[in-house]
Amino acid sequence: MSIQIFGLPVSRGVAIGRAVLVASSRVDVPHVFIDPTLIESEVGRLLSARDVVATEFEVLKRDLPADAPAELAALLDVHLMLVQDEALVGASADWIRERHYNAEWAVSAQLEVLARQFDEMDDPYIRERKADLEQVVERLLRSLSKGKPSAVPDGGEHRDFGGDEPLVLVASDIAPADMLNFKRSVFKGFVTDVGGKTSHTAIVARSMDIPAVVGARQASHLIRQDDCIIIDGDAGLVIVDPSPIVLEEYRFRQRQSELERGRLARLRHTPAVTLDGERVELLANIEMPEDAPAALEAGSVGVGLFRSEFLFMNRGGNLPDEEEQYDAYRRAVESMKGLPVTIRTVDIGADKPLDGLSAAELRHESVLNPALGLRAIRWSLSEPSMFRRQLRALYRAAVHGPVKILIPMLASQREITQTMEHIAHAKRQLTEAGRSFGEVQLGAMIEVPAAALTLPLFLKHFDFLSIGTNDLIQYTLAIDRADEAVAHLYDAWHPAVLQLVANTITQARAAGKGVSVCGEMAGDPAFTELLLAMGLRSFSMHPTQVASVKQRVLRADTRRLAPLLDQVLYSEDPEAACESLLSQTNGGASPVARRA
Ligand code: PEP
Ligand code: MG
């Protein structure tokens, strides 16, 4: 029977494929297809891991102290039985043979199948054995990661041997750092139970331009391994087991959006200039140096936000040293071939923990209010040597091309003063060490209302401002951006937010300082005309969004837009006001699409 699950649309487009359910804690296990000629060798890897784990259990049992409780020996027997059970290893081998999954993926997929069977048991004793099964699988995965890796065909990388049918990932939650693995993964879309529209997991999905729905509550319980599902990333809808008619309708939409993409791609080399000749800078947001070529390819004229924290995540506390960071920043700078690269100092905390915890797990941690806690510049100032290490690496990278440094989440004069002291200190250290370094422009992110209301402080000390609307909305409206329970209240069109954004742009321009928007608002074409009307001429967004924003810029006339601004800002429903005013005034611009 077909069912529909509603969530939040976070990344556009349609994905149709078979569901792969993965437990949140195992999203980071490798998911690769095995070359058909190497299938038996992969099954061999699985069987060896099984034997290693079985021997471990036997040794543990043999070495139990004489006074150990009898239950312990019984438990080890259960674990031994589970690891040797065909329902686990035999069925996992089937996933390898039939679907060409690598062993780690096969075991995780089979765990999800068995875990469901356990959940459905009436007997509570048997239901609880699920935890034993998870422990056994954990050991198997550990053994696989220590043993020899999956074989790769001679002279080749892992390629897509999975057949024609795309795969989509379904998980309760995915940590932002794990999302990065998606860039190299086989999945064509994903669904999670939790998350908000501008949670970092959603942001990374948008950067990859793969259809995604988050906050779909029960999705990982309602969807079964291998179900056929449609992800409608525009409407925030997941359809499980669709009827042939619905499937055909979505296939049609997929083809339409491919055509539209092709049309937009032709704008790549067209300069972003409005009808009345205003030049607009469209910059890219990136997470890793490897994303820079895609930014160039998309036609962006620089990087407006390099979220450097992704270099710091999932490293077991082993943070990157100065050389590693210098190398990463230099690569980004060199890839951009002389265009400016704005690198933000580390913004760890809130829904971007250093080590793999997802937003939902974080909420269950003892950390109270992580979004209001030690994050971004607050964390950097509390770790001075880490902060100066990053600053030194950034200044050194500036030798290779234009670098701008952006400081996140500043709120007070005290933080500005401390930041400037660390910058001076880092430069002194470089001079004393005889290291060459370049000049950089310094920018402040305006993403806390306190900063937006005390702009002269920031304009005095910084060369430019960048408005982080994702956090500005979160902190102005007191809505946790990663919490799906309040996602309906997270409103980029709220007049308070729009007034803070407009005021920041006006004041920065009046002071002759550069100002851009690097939050998600900049990449949403529904806001393009409004931001232009506010006087914004620099937008930073995911490379995949550049073409559609450029299309809006090319059709806009800022002389017609500017007079509409006050009517939108001071309206009770700015979104409706914007849409209606634009459709009346339009000198060619298409009406603003209302949000789904
Ligand atoms: C923002 O807050 O708008 C922003 C760009 O930074 P991040 O999304 O990484 O918090
Ligand atoms: Mg932010």
PDB file of N, CA, C and O in Angstrom, residues 87-118:
ATOM      1  N   ALA A  87      21.065 -15.917   9.383  1.00  0.00           N
ATOM      2  CA  ALA A  87      20.176 -14.760   9.188  1.00  0.00           C
ATOM      3  C   ALA A  87      20.974 -13.465   9.199  1.00  0.00           C
ATOM      4  O   ALA A  87      20.531 -12.446   8.675  1.00  0.00           O
ATOM      5  N   LEU A  88      22.159 -13.489   9.822  1.00  0.00           N
ATOM      6  CA  LEU A  88      22.989 -12.282   9.798  1.00  0.00           C
ATOM      7  C   LEU A  88      24.025 -12.374   8.676  1.00  0.00           C
ATOM      8  O   LEU A  88      23.981 -11.629   7.697  1.00  0.00           O
ATOM      9  N   VAL A  89      24.939 -13.340   8.816  1.00  0.00           N
ATOM     10  CA  VAL A  89      26.063 -13.349   7.863  1.00  0.00           C
ATOM     11  C   VAL A  89      25.631 -13.894   6.495  1.00  0.00           C
ATOM     12  O   VAL A  89      26.002 -13.330   5.458  1.00  0.00           O
ATOM     13  N   GLY A  90      24.821 -14.962   6.495  1.00  0.00           N
ATOM     14  CA  GLY A  90      24.381 -15.528   5.212  1.00  0.00           C
ATOM     15  C   GLY A  90      23.574 -14.504   4.420  1.00  0.00           C
ATOM     16  O   GLY A  90      23.805 -14.282   3.226  1.00  0.00           O
ATOM     17  N   ALA A  91      22.649 -13.841   5.124  1.00  0.00           N
ATOM     18  CA  ALA A  91      21.810 -12.854   4.418  1.00  0.00           C
ATOM     19  C   ALA A  91      22.641 -11.643   4.001  1.00  0.00           C
ATOM     20  O   ALA A  91      22.382 -11.034   2.959  1.00  0.00           O
ATOM     21  N   SER A  92      23.655 -11.293   4.804  1.00  0.00           N
ATOM     22  CA  SER A  92      24.527 -10.169   4.394  1.00  0.00           C
ATOM     23  C   SER A  92      25.286 -10.545   3.128  1.00  0.00           C
ATOM     24  O   SER A  92      25.471  -9.720   2.220  1.00  0.00           O
ATOM     25  N   ALA A  93      25.717 -11.809   3.062  1.00  0.00           N
ATOM     26  CA  ALA A  93      26.426 -12.256   1.852  1.00  0.00           C
ATOM     27  C   ALA A  93      25.499 -12.145   0.635  1.00  0.00           C
ATOM     28  O   ALA A  93      25.948 -11.827  -0.474  1.00  0.00           O
ATOM     29  N   ASP A  94      24.191 -12.379   0.875  1.00  0.00           N
ATOM     30  CA  ASP A  94      23.249 -12.221  -0.250  1.00  0.00           C
ATOM     31  C   ASP A  94      23.202 -10.776  -0.750  1.00  0.00           C
ATOM     32  O   ASP A  94      23.120 -10.528  -1.945  1.00  0.00           O
ATOM     33  N   TRP A  95      23.235  -9.815   0.210  1.00  0.00           N
ATOM     34  CA  TRP A  95      23.249  -8.404  -0.215  1.00  0.00           C
ATOM     35  C   TRP A  95      24.486  -8.154  -1.095  1.00  0.00           C
ATOM     36  O   TRP A  95      24.426  -7.420  -2.075  1.00  0.00           O
ATOM     37  N   ILE A  96      25.607  -8.776  -0.717  1.00  0.00           N
ATOM     38  CA  ILE A  96      26.840  -8.555  -1.510  1.00  0.00           C
ATOM     39  C   ILE A  96      26.675  -9.163  -2.904  1.00  0.00           C
ATOM     40  O   ILE A  96      26.966  -8.526  -3.917  1.00  0.00           O
ATOM     41  N   ARG A  97      26.159 -10.411  -2.919  1.00  0.00           N
ATOM     42  CA  ARG A  97      26.077 -11.108  -4.220  1.00  0.00           C
ATOM     43  C   ARG A  97      25.011 -10.489  -5.124  1.00  0.00           C
ATOM     44  O   ARG A  97      25.223 -10.312  -6.312  1.00  0.00           O
ATOM     45  N   GLU A  98      23.869 -10.144  -4.517  1.00  0.00           N
ATOM     46  CA  GLU A  98      22.759  -9.692  -5.369  1.00  0.00           C
ATOM     47  C   GLU A  98      22.806  -8.202  -5.665  1.00  0.00           C
ATOM     48  O   GLU A  98      22.442  -7.765  -6.740  1.00  0.00           O
ATOM     49  N   ARG A  99      23.286  -7.434  -4.676  1.00  0.00           N
ATOM     50  CA  ARG A  99      23.238  -5.983  -4.858  1.00  0.00           C
ATOM     51  C   ARG A  99      24.617  -5.369  -5.042  1.00  0.00           C
ATOM     52  O   ARG A  99      24.749  -4.170  -5.207  1.00  0.00           O
ATOM     53  N   HIS A 100      25.647  -6.185  -4.861  1.00  0.00           N
ATOM     54  CA  HIS A 100      27.035  -5.717  -5.011  1.00  0.00           C
ATOM     55  C   HIS A 100      27.429  -4.712  -3.927  1.00  0.00           C
ATOM     56  O   HIS A 100      28.274  -3.860  -4.138  1.00  0.00           O
ATOM     57  N   TYR A 101      26.762  -4.756  -2.764  1.00  0.00           N
ATOM     58  CA  TYR A 101      27.153  -3.881  -1.662  1.00  0.00           C
ATOM     59  C   TYR A 101      28.501  -4.346  -1.109  1.00  0.00           C
ATOM     60  O   TYR A 101      28.793  -5.547  -1.097  1.00  0.00           O
ATOM     61  N   ASN A 102      29.287  -3.412  -0.598  1.00  0.00           N
ATOM     62  CA  ASN A 102      30.483  -3.825   0.133  1.00  0.00           C
ATOM     63  C   ASN A 102      30.055  -4.449   1.468  1.00  0.00           C
ATOM     64  O   ASN A 102      28.901  -4.288   1.896  1.00  0.00           O
ATOM     65  N   ALA A 103      30.977  -5.160   2.125  1.00  0.00           N
ATOM     66  CA  ALA A 103      30.590  -5.967   3.294  1.00  0.00           C
ATOM     67  C   ALA A 103      30.004  -5.113   4.421  1.00  0.00           C
ATOM     68  O   ALA A 103      29.005  -5.491   5.049  1.00  0.00           O
ATOM     69  N   GLU A 104      30.612  -3.946   4.680  1.00  0.00           N
ATOM     70  CA  GLU A 104      30.131  -3.103   5.780  1.00  0.00           C
ATOM     71  C   GLU A 104      28.683  -2.678   5.526  1.00  0.00           C
ATOM     72  O   GLU A 104      27.827  -2.689   6.408  1.00  0.00           O
ATOM     73  N   TRP A 105      28.425  -2.282   4.303  1.00  0.00           N
ATOM     74  CA  TRP A 105      27.081  -1.837   3.936  1.00  0.00           C
ATOM     75  C   TRP A 105      26.103  -3.014   4.045  1.00  0.00           C
ATOM     76  O   TRP A 105      24.998  -2.884   4.589  1.00  0.00           O
ATOM     77  N   ALA A 106      26.534  -4.182   3.560  1.00  0.00           N
ATOM     78  CA  ALA A 106      25.662  -5.362   3.586  1.00  0.00           C
ATOM     79  C   ALA A 106      25.270  -5.707   5.021  1.00  0.00           C
ATOM     80  O   ALA A 106      24.102  -5.976   5.322  1.00  0.00           O
ATOM     81  N   VAL A 107      26.246  -5.663   5.922  1.00  0.00           N
ATOM     82  CA  VAL A 107      25.955  -6.015   7.324  1.00  0.00           C
ATOM     83  C   VAL A 107      25.012  -4.981   7.931  1.00  0.00           C
ATOM     84  O   VAL A 107      24.056  -5.325   8.637  1.00  0.00           O
ATOM     85  N   SER A 108      25.252  -3.695   7.636  1.00  0.00           N
ATOM     86  CA  SER A 108      24.374  -2.662   8.206  1.00  0.00           C
ATOM     87  C   SER A 108      22.963  -2.807   7.654  1.00  0.00           C
ATOM     88  O   SER A 108      21.980  -2.625   8.375  1.00  0.00           O
ATOM     89  N   ALA A 109      22.861  -3.099   6.346  1.00  0.00           N
ATOM     90  CA  ALA A 109      21.528  -3.249   5.744  1.00  0.00           C
ATOM     91  C   ALA A 109      20.787  -4.411   6.401  1.00  0.00           C
ATOM     92  O   ALA A 109      19.606  -4.315   6.735  1.00  0.00           O
ATOM     93  N   GLN A 110      21.499  -5.527   6.623  1.00  0.00           N
ATOM     94  CA  GLN A 110      20.857  -6.691   7.210  1.00  0.00           C
ATOM     95  C   GLN A 110      20.485  -6.437   8.668  1.00  0.00           C
ATOM     96  O   GLN A 110      19.461  -6.896   9.146  1.00  0.00           O
ATOM     97  N   LEU A 111      21.322  -5.647   9.345  1.00  0.00           N
ATOM     98  CA  LEU A 111      20.989  -5.307  10.733  1.00  0.00           C
ATOM     99  C   LEU A 111      19.629  -4.587  10.783  1.00  0.00           C
ATOM    100  O   LEU A 111      18.797  -4.864  11.652  1.00  0.00           O
ATOM    101  N   GLU A 112      19.424  -3.657   9.849  1.00  0.00           N
ATOM    102  CA  GLU A 112      18.160  -2.915   9.851  1.00  0.00           C
ATOM    103  C   GLU A 112      16.974  -3.861   9.641  1.00  0.00           C
ATOM    104  O   GLU A 112      15.931  -3.721  10.261  1.00  0.00           O
ATOM    105  N   VAL A 113      17.152  -4.866   8.750  1.00  0.00           N
ATOM    106  CA  VAL A 113      16.071  -5.824   8.502  1.00  0.00           C
ATOM    107  C   VAL A 113      15.775  -6.609   9.782  1.00  0.00           C
ATOM    108  O   VAL A 113      14.624  -6.736  10.222  1.00  0.00           O
ATOM    109  N   LEU A 114      16.842  -7.121  10.419  1.00  0.00           N
ATOM    110  CA  LEU A 114      16.646  -7.963  11.604  1.00  0.00           C
ATOM    111  C   LEU A 114      16.123  -7.142  12.790  1.00  0.00           C
ATOM    112  O   LEU A 114      15.282  -7.607  13.557  1.00  0.00           O
ATOM    113  N   ALA A 115      16.633  -5.890  12.886  1.00  0.00           N
ATOM    114  CA  ALA A 115      16.213  -5.059  14.019  1.00  0.00           C
ATOM    115  C   ALA A 115      14.703  -4.861  13.986  1.00  0.00           C
ATOM    116  O   ALA A 115      14.025  -4.879  15.009  1.00  0.00           O
ATOM    117  N   ARG A 116      14.149  -4.693  12.802  1.00  0.00           N
ATOM    118  CA  ARG A 116      12.700  -4.530  12.672  1.00  0.00           C
ATOM    119  C   ARG A 116      11.966  -5.778  13.134  1.00  0.00           C
ATOM    120  O   ARG A 116      10.943  -5.712  13.790  1.00  0.00           O
ATOM    121  N   GLN A 117      12.536  -6.935  12.744  1.00  0.00           N
ATOM    122  CA  GLN A 117      11.877  -8.181  13.163  1.00  0.00           C
ATOM    123  C   GLN A 117      11.869  -8.277  14.690  1.00  0.00           C
ATOM    124  O   GLN A 117      10.880  -8.660  15.296  1.00  0.00           O
ATOM    125  N   PHE A 118      12.985  -7.895  15.301  1.00  0.00           N
ATOM    126  CA  PHE A 118      13.033  -7.919  16.772  1.00  0.00           C
ATOM    127  C   PHE A 118      11.985  -6.969  17.355  1.00  0.00           C
ATOM    128  O   PHE A 118      11.298  -7.295  18.308  1.00  0.00           O
TER     129      PHE A 118
END
